[in-house]
């Protein structure tokens, strides 16, 4: 590994100032679980690393006026253990639990995982299915955009060199929305996803139909993607086994999987159909459980 300068940011504002000061040849260091591996084999090492791990204003999970706010420096283990996450969005805890080994979950951060923009990331689909937005800080101030707009391509985000991912927000209108995460890999633990999927939905129990369904898929396109045609098919329909299976087939048709040494594109399409159906079924089961809980 080539030599580089390490500078420590006190907080988010200081980190942005450091990024602007050191120009384009700079990288952000958070948990380091992705970056340090990359630096060991990279032909070009950044001149400066800005360590943001001590920026306490980028940590914490809290309810705010806008929704559930998760700091970019929150670790996967903290997400798994958060009472708020486990109560409102157990699918997020399930996704965090599927990431790497214990050591990776203890060190790796949600913001770092998202910023890598790896199509097979496990943290992305559930957040996309919950209409999450990201807050970004730069020299010109703050901006927000949907998480789907944050991913520009494989390993490429929309962040400018002097910008920083601050937090991820699940909108207040989606608090408690039933959701589920599914993943399939070549082994049970520490596996990259061949396909992962998440689904969320509300139920209109008076009409017994699905409302505001969301389906998000990973490892089947250049970025984590939504399946809008499958969502449109589900909107306003009663949830049955046949309907969920058809939504899975539609989602498989919307995806753009590739063939590689781990699986063929056709196999991935079959997985999309199966995992989408399972995610919908489990989200629907959670919706029914919530309804039964409200009746008591």
GROMACS .gro file of C-alpha atoms in nm:
model
  296
    1UNK     CA    1   0.000   0.000   0.000
    2UNK     CA    2   0.136   0.343  -0.093
    3UNK     CA    3   0.170   0.617   0.169
    4UNK     CA    4  -0.108   0.869   0.225
    5UNK     CA    5  -0.186   1.150   0.468
    6UNK     CA    6  -0.455   1.086   0.731
    7UNK     CA    7  -0.654   1.381   0.868
    8UNK     CA    8  -0.917   1.353   1.142
    9UNK     CA    9  -1.251   1.533   1.110
   10UNK     CA   10  -1.408   1.666   1.431
   11UNK     CA   11  -1.761   1.670   1.289
   12UNK     CA   12  -1.948   1.674   0.959
   13UNK     CA   13  -1.882   2.043   0.888
   14UNK     CA   14  -1.510   1.997   0.952
   15UNK     CA   15  -1.510   1.691   0.724
   16UNK     CA   16  -1.666   1.889   0.439
   17UNK     CA   17  -1.408   2.164   0.487
   18UNK     CA   18  -1.127   1.909   0.477
   19UNK     CA   19  -1.266   1.750   0.160
   20UNK     CA   20  -1.282   2.092  -0.008
   21UNK     CA   21  -0.931   2.182   0.113
   22UNK     CA   22  -0.759   1.871  -0.016
   23UNK     CA   23  -0.923   1.862  -0.355
   24UNK     CA   24  -1.014   1.566  -0.574
   25UNK     CA   25  -0.734   1.333  -0.458
   26UNK     CA   26  -0.910   1.255  -0.130
   27UNK     CA   27  -1.120   0.972   0.011
   28UNK     CA   28  -1.346   0.939   0.313
   29UNK     CA   29  -1.267   0.679   0.578
   30UNK     CA   30  -1.556   0.565   0.799
   31UNK     CA   31  -1.557   0.202   0.916
   32UNK     CA   32  -1.291   0.109   0.661
   33UNK     CA   33  -1.427  -0.238   0.584
   34UNK     CA   34  -1.448  -0.163   0.211
   35UNK     CA   35  -1.194   0.116   0.163
   36UNK     CA   36  -0.894  -0.046   0.332
   37UNK     CA   37  -0.938  -0.363   0.127
   38UNK     CA   38  -0.958  -0.150  -0.187
   39UNK     CA   39  -0.644   0.046  -0.099
   40UNK     CA   40  -0.436  -0.270  -0.061
   41UNK     CA   41  -0.486  -0.362  -0.426
   42UNK     CA   42  -0.552  -0.023  -0.588
   43UNK     CA   43  -0.303   0.103  -0.843
   44UNK     CA   44  -0.377   0.461  -0.738
   45UNK     CA   45  -0.402   0.551  -0.370
   46UNK     CA   46  -0.557   0.885  -0.268
   47UNK     CA   47  -0.316   1.147  -0.143
   48UNK     CA   48  -0.533   1.219   0.164
   49UNK     CA   49  -0.781   1.017   0.371
   50UNK     CA   50  -1.034   1.212   0.578
   51UNK     CA   51  -1.128   1.002   0.882
   52UNK     CA   52  -1.486   1.083   0.984
   53UNK     CA   53  -1.522   0.806   1.242
   54UNK     CA   54  -1.516   1.056   1.532
   55UNK     CA   55  -1.792   1.279   1.392
   56UNK     CA   56  -2.055   1.219   1.659
   57UNK     CA   57  -2.312   1.434   1.476
   58UNK     CA   58  -2.325   1.160   1.208
   59UNK     CA   59  -2.410   0.886   1.456
   60UNK     CA   60  -2.735   0.787   1.618
   61UNK     CA   61  -3.082   0.659   1.529
   62UNK     CA   62  -3.373   0.885   1.623
   63UNK     CA   63  -3.728   0.983   1.540
   64UNK     CA   64  -3.760   1.337   1.409
   65UNK     CA   65  -4.033   1.545   1.244
   66UNK     CA   66  -3.933   1.414   0.902
   67UNK     CA   67  -3.917   1.047   1.002
   68UNK     CA   68  -3.664   0.792   1.125
   69UNK     CA   69  -3.315   0.939   1.088
   70UNK     CA   70  -3.015   0.708   1.074
   71UNK     CA   71  -2.671   0.868   1.082
   72UNK     CA   72  -2.432   0.767   0.808
   73UNK     CA   73  -2.184   0.643   1.072
   74UNK     CA   74  -2.430   0.407   1.239
   75UNK     CA   75  -2.290   0.054   1.218
   76UNK     CA   76  -2.479  -0.252   1.099
   77UNK     CA   77  -2.463  -0.395   1.452
   78UNK     CA   78  -2.620  -0.078   1.593
   79UNK     CA   79  -2.902  -0.109   1.340
   80UNK     CA   80  -2.958  -0.471   1.443
   81UNK     CA   81  -2.972  -0.377   1.812
   82UNK     CA   82  -3.175  -0.057   1.784
   83UNK     CA   83  -3.513  -0.084   1.963
   84UNK     CA   84  -3.657   0.172   1.719
   85UNK     CA   85  -3.548  -0.023   1.414
   86UNK     CA   86  -3.662  -0.355   1.556
   87UNK     CA   87  -4.004  -0.210   1.641
   88UNK     CA   88  -4.068  -0.011   1.324
   89UNK     CA   89  -3.860  -0.186   1.057
   90UNK     CA   90  -3.741  -0.535   1.150
   91UNK     CA   91  -3.660  -0.585   0.780
   92UNK     CA   92  -3.375  -0.333   0.822
   93UNK     CA   93  -3.236  -0.537   1.111
   94UNK     CA   94  -3.262  -0.853   0.900
   95UNK     CA   95  -3.072  -0.688   0.616
   96UNK     CA   96  -2.801  -0.564   0.853
   97UNK     CA   97  -2.764  -0.914   0.998
   98UNK     CA   98  -2.695  -1.056   0.650
   99UNK     CA   99  -2.392  -0.830   0.595
  100UNK     CA  100  -2.055  -1.003   0.626
  101UNK     CA  101  -1.921  -1.138   0.953
  102UNK     CA  102  -1.960  -1.004   1.306
  103UNK     CA  103  -1.640  -0.800   1.272
  104UNK     CA  104  -1.767  -0.639   0.951
  105UNK     CA  105  -2.102  -0.555   1.108
  106UNK     CA  106  -1.929  -0.406   1.413
  107UNK     CA  107  -1.706  -0.178   1.205
  108UNK     CA  108  -1.895  -0.123   0.881
  109UNK     CA  109  -2.131   0.174   0.857
  110UNK     CA  110  -2.461   0.214   0.678
  111UNK     CA  111  -2.338   0.524   0.498
  112UNK     CA  112  -2.022   0.350   0.387
  113UNK     CA  113  -2.214   0.051   0.255
  114UNK     CA  114  -2.447   0.275   0.055
  115UNK     CA  115  -2.166   0.497  -0.075
  116UNK     CA  116  -1.979   0.201  -0.223
  117UNK     CA  117  -2.275   0.164  -0.465
  118UNK     CA  118  -2.211  -0.208  -0.510
  119UNK     CA  119  -2.521  -0.348  -0.685
  120UNK     CA  120  -2.534  -0.649  -0.450
  121UNK     CA  121  -2.533  -0.441  -0.129
  122UNK     CA  122  -2.771  -0.574   0.137
  123UNK     CA  123  -2.852  -0.239   0.299
  124UNK     CA  124  -3.001  -0.078  -0.011
  125UNK     CA  125  -3.315  -0.271  -0.115
  126UNK     CA  126  -3.509  -0.237   0.212
  127UNK     CA  127  -3.434   0.134   0.232
  128UNK     CA  128  -3.538   0.182  -0.131
  129UNK     CA  129  -3.859  -0.012  -0.064
  130UNK     CA  130  -3.931   0.230   0.221
  131UNK     CA  131  -3.878   0.541   0.001
  132UNK     CA  132  -3.571   0.648   0.200
  133UNK     CA  133  -3.401   0.976   0.122
  134UNK     CA  134  -3.041   1.076   0.187
  135UNK     CA  135  -2.907   1.402   0.325
  136UNK     CA  136  -2.583   1.527   0.171
  137UNK     CA  137  -2.357   1.808   0.293
  138UNK     CA  138  -2.122   2.012   0.077
  139UNK     CA  139  -1.951   2.354   0.073
  140UNK     CA  140  -2.272   2.506  -0.065
  141UNK     CA  141  -2.496   2.365   0.208
  142UNK     CA  142  -2.721   2.062   0.244
  143UNK     CA  143  -2.938   1.882  -0.009
  144UNK     CA  144  -3.170   1.582  -0.002
  145UNK     CA  145  -3.260   1.332  -0.272
  146UNK     CA  146  -3.426   0.991  -0.293
  147UNK     CA  147  -3.191   0.704  -0.225
  148UNK     CA  148  -3.263   0.568  -0.574
  149UNK     CA  149  -3.114   0.891  -0.713
  150UNK     CA  150  -2.799   0.851  -0.502
  151UNK     CA  151  -2.677   0.552  -0.702
  152UNK     CA  152  -2.520   0.664  -1.031
  153UNK     CA  153  -2.380   0.326  -1.139
  154UNK     CA  154  -2.170   0.034  -1.017
  155UNK     CA  155  -1.938   0.172  -0.747
  156UNK     CA  156  -2.037   0.529  -0.837
  157UNK     CA  157  -2.260   0.766  -0.642
  158UNK     CA  158  -2.373   1.120  -0.722
  159UNK     CA  159  -2.150   1.260  -0.445
  160UNK     CA  160  -1.911   1.530  -0.559
  161UNK     CA  161  -1.551   1.499  -0.428
  162UNK     CA  162  -1.618   1.763  -0.160
  163UNK     CA  163  -1.956   1.624  -0.053
  164UNK     CA  164  -2.043   1.394   0.235
  165UNK     CA  165  -2.335   1.158   0.301
  166UNK     CA  166  -2.479   1.272   0.635
  167UNK     CA  167  -2.783   1.059   0.712
  168UNK     CA  168  -3.056   0.839   0.575
  169UNK     CA  169  -3.419   0.924   0.647
  170UNK     CA  170  -3.724   0.700   0.619
  171UNK     CA  171  -4.017   0.942   0.575
  172UNK     CA  172  -4.263   0.979   0.859
  173UNK     CA  173  -4.552   0.859   0.643
  174UNK     CA  174  -4.376   0.522   0.614
  175UNK     CA  175  -4.308   0.468   0.984
  176UNK     CA  176  -4.414   0.114   1.067
  177UNK     CA  177  -4.483   0.022   0.705
  178UNK     CA  178  -4.477  -0.359   0.677
  179UNK     CA  179  -4.167  -0.469   0.488
  180UNK     CA  180  -3.948  -0.773   0.435
  181UNK     CA  181  -3.597  -0.844   0.308
  182UNK     CA  182  -3.484  -1.158   0.126
  183UNK     CA  183  -3.136  -1.266   0.017
  184UNK     CA  184  -2.995  -1.564  -0.167
  185UNK     CA  185  -2.623  -1.642  -0.177
  186UNK     CA  186  -2.408  -1.943  -0.251
  187UNK     CA  187  -2.360  -2.016   0.120
  188UNK     CA  188  -2.546  -1.932   0.441
  189UNK     CA  189  -2.299  -1.686   0.591
  190UNK     CA  190  -2.070  -1.408   0.466
  191UNK     CA  191  -2.194  -1.443   0.109
  192UNK     CA  192  -2.248  -1.184  -0.160
  193UNK     CA  193  -2.604  -1.186  -0.282
  194UNK     CA  194  -2.680  -1.356  -0.609
  195UNK     CA  195  -3.010  -1.170  -0.575
  196UNK     CA  196  -3.164  -0.977  -0.290
  197UNK     CA  197  -3.512  -0.829  -0.272
  198UNK     CA  198  -3.727  -0.619  -0.044
  199UNK     CA  199  -4.095  -0.538  -0.048
  200UNK     CA  200  -4.317  -0.305   0.151
  201UNK     CA  201  -4.690  -0.238   0.142
  202UNK     CA  202  -4.981  -0.086   0.324
  203UNK     CA  203  -5.316  -0.261   0.336
  204UNK     CA  204  -5.655  -0.095   0.297
  205UNK     CA  205  -5.844  -0.341   0.514
  206UNK     CA  206  -6.187  -0.194   0.434
  207UNK     CA  207  -6.138  -0.287   0.069
  208UNK     CA  208  -5.886  -0.563   0.149
  209UNK     CA  209  -5.644  -0.435  -0.115
  210UNK     CA  210  -5.275  -0.344  -0.131
  211UNK     CA  211  -5.177   0.025  -0.122
  212UNK     CA  212  -4.844   0.191  -0.205
  213UNK     CA  213  -4.652  -0.133  -0.275
  214UNK     CA  214  -4.279  -0.108  -0.327
  215UNK     CA  215  -4.041  -0.371  -0.464
  216UNK     CA  216  -3.664  -0.320  -0.468
  217UNK     CA  217  -3.403  -0.555  -0.611
  218UNK     CA  218  -3.026  -0.587  -0.574
  219UNK     CA  219  -2.754  -0.764  -0.774
  220UNK     CA  220  -2.975  -0.770  -1.086
  221UNK     CA  221  -2.892  -0.433  -1.246
  222UNK     CA  222  -2.610  -0.175  -1.241
  223UNK     CA  223  -2.763  -0.029  -0.922
  224UNK     CA  224  -3.026  -0.126  -0.666
  225UNK     CA  225  -3.352  -0.082  -0.856
  226UNK     CA  226  -3.725  -0.047  -0.813
  227UNK     CA  227  -3.971  -0.267  -1.004
  228UNK     CA  228  -4.238  -0.011  -1.102
  229UNK     CA  229  -4.440  -0.239  -1.332
  230UNK     CA  230  -4.475  -0.501  -1.058
  231UNK     CA  231  -4.570  -0.226  -0.812
  232UNK     CA  232  -4.835  -0.093  -1.051
  233UNK     CA  233  -4.976  -0.443  -1.094
  234UNK     CA  234  -5.011  -0.482  -0.715
  235UNK     CA  235  -5.167  -0.142  -0.648
  236UNK     CA  236  -5.531  -0.180  -0.549
  237UNK     CA  237  -5.535  -0.559  -0.573
  238UNK     CA  238  -5.623  -0.813  -0.309
  239UNK     CA  239  -5.314  -1.002  -0.195
  240UNK     CA  240  -5.335  -1.367  -0.295
  241UNK     CA  241  -5.073  -1.631  -0.371
  242UNK     CA  242  -5.145  -1.593  -0.742
  243UNK     CA  243  -5.113  -1.214  -0.732
  244UNK     CA  244  -4.782  -1.227  -0.544
  245UNK     CA  245  -4.645  -1.488  -0.784
  246UNK     CA  246  -4.743  -1.275  -1.083
  247UNK     CA  247  -4.579  -0.969  -0.927
  248UNK     CA  248  -4.261  -1.175  -0.891
  249UNK     CA  249  -4.273  -1.273  -1.258
  250UNK     CA  250  -4.324  -0.910  -1.362
  251UNK     CA  251  -4.033  -0.796  -1.143
  252UNK     CA  252  -3.810  -1.062  -1.299
  253UNK     CA  253  -3.895  -0.922  -1.641
  254UNK     CA  254  -3.801  -0.569  -1.534
  255UNK     CA  255  -3.457  -0.662  -1.402
  256UNK     CA  256  -3.132  -0.665  -1.600
  257UNK     CA  257  -2.931  -0.950  -1.450
  258UNK     CA  258  -2.603  -1.066  -1.602
  259UNK     CA  259  -2.439  -1.405  -1.630
  260UNK     CA  260  -2.112  -1.444  -1.442
  261UNK     CA  261  -1.908  -1.715  -1.270
  262UNK     CA  262  -2.158  -1.727  -0.981
  263UNK     CA  263  -2.487  -1.762  -1.169
  264UNK     CA  264  -2.653  -1.722  -1.506
  265UNK     CA  265  -2.892  -1.442  -1.588
  266UNK     CA  266  -3.176  -1.692  -1.629
  267UNK     CA  267  -3.110  -1.838  -1.283
  268UNK     CA  268  -3.111  -1.489  -1.134
  269UNK     CA  269  -3.446  -1.416  -1.299
  270UNK     CA  270  -3.590  -1.727  -1.136
  271UNK     CA  271  -3.454  -1.609  -0.803
  272UNK     CA  272  -3.606  -1.264  -0.848
  273UNK     CA  273  -3.951  -1.415  -0.898
  274UNK     CA  274  -3.916  -1.639  -0.591
  275UNK     CA  275  -3.762  -1.381  -0.357
  276UNK     CA  276  -4.010  -1.110  -0.460
  277UNK     CA  277  -4.300  -1.343  -0.386
  278UNK     CA  278  -4.150  -1.435  -0.047
  279UNK     CA  279  -4.083  -1.072   0.045
  280UNK     CA  280  -4.440  -0.976  -0.043
  281UNK     CA  281  -4.583  -1.270   0.149
  282UNK     CA  282  -4.384  -1.184   0.461
  283UNK     CA  283  -4.467  -0.813   0.437
  284UNK     CA  284  -4.835  -0.907   0.406
  285UNK     CA  285  -4.805  -1.139   0.708
  286UNK     CA  286  -4.655  -0.852   0.910
  287UNK     CA  287  -4.941  -0.626   0.801
  288UNK     CA  288  -5.191  -0.884   0.927
  289UNK     CA  289  -5.001  -0.922   1.256
  290UNK     CA  290  -5.005  -0.545   1.305
  291UNK     CA  291  -5.379  -0.539   1.243
  292UNK     CA  292  -5.437  -0.815   1.495
  293UNK     CA  293  -5.223  -0.629   1.748
  294UNK     CA  294  -5.430  -0.312   1.700
  295UNK     CA  295  -5.751  -0.507   1.769
  296UNK     CA  296  -5.634  -0.627   2.108
   0.00000   0.00000   0.00000
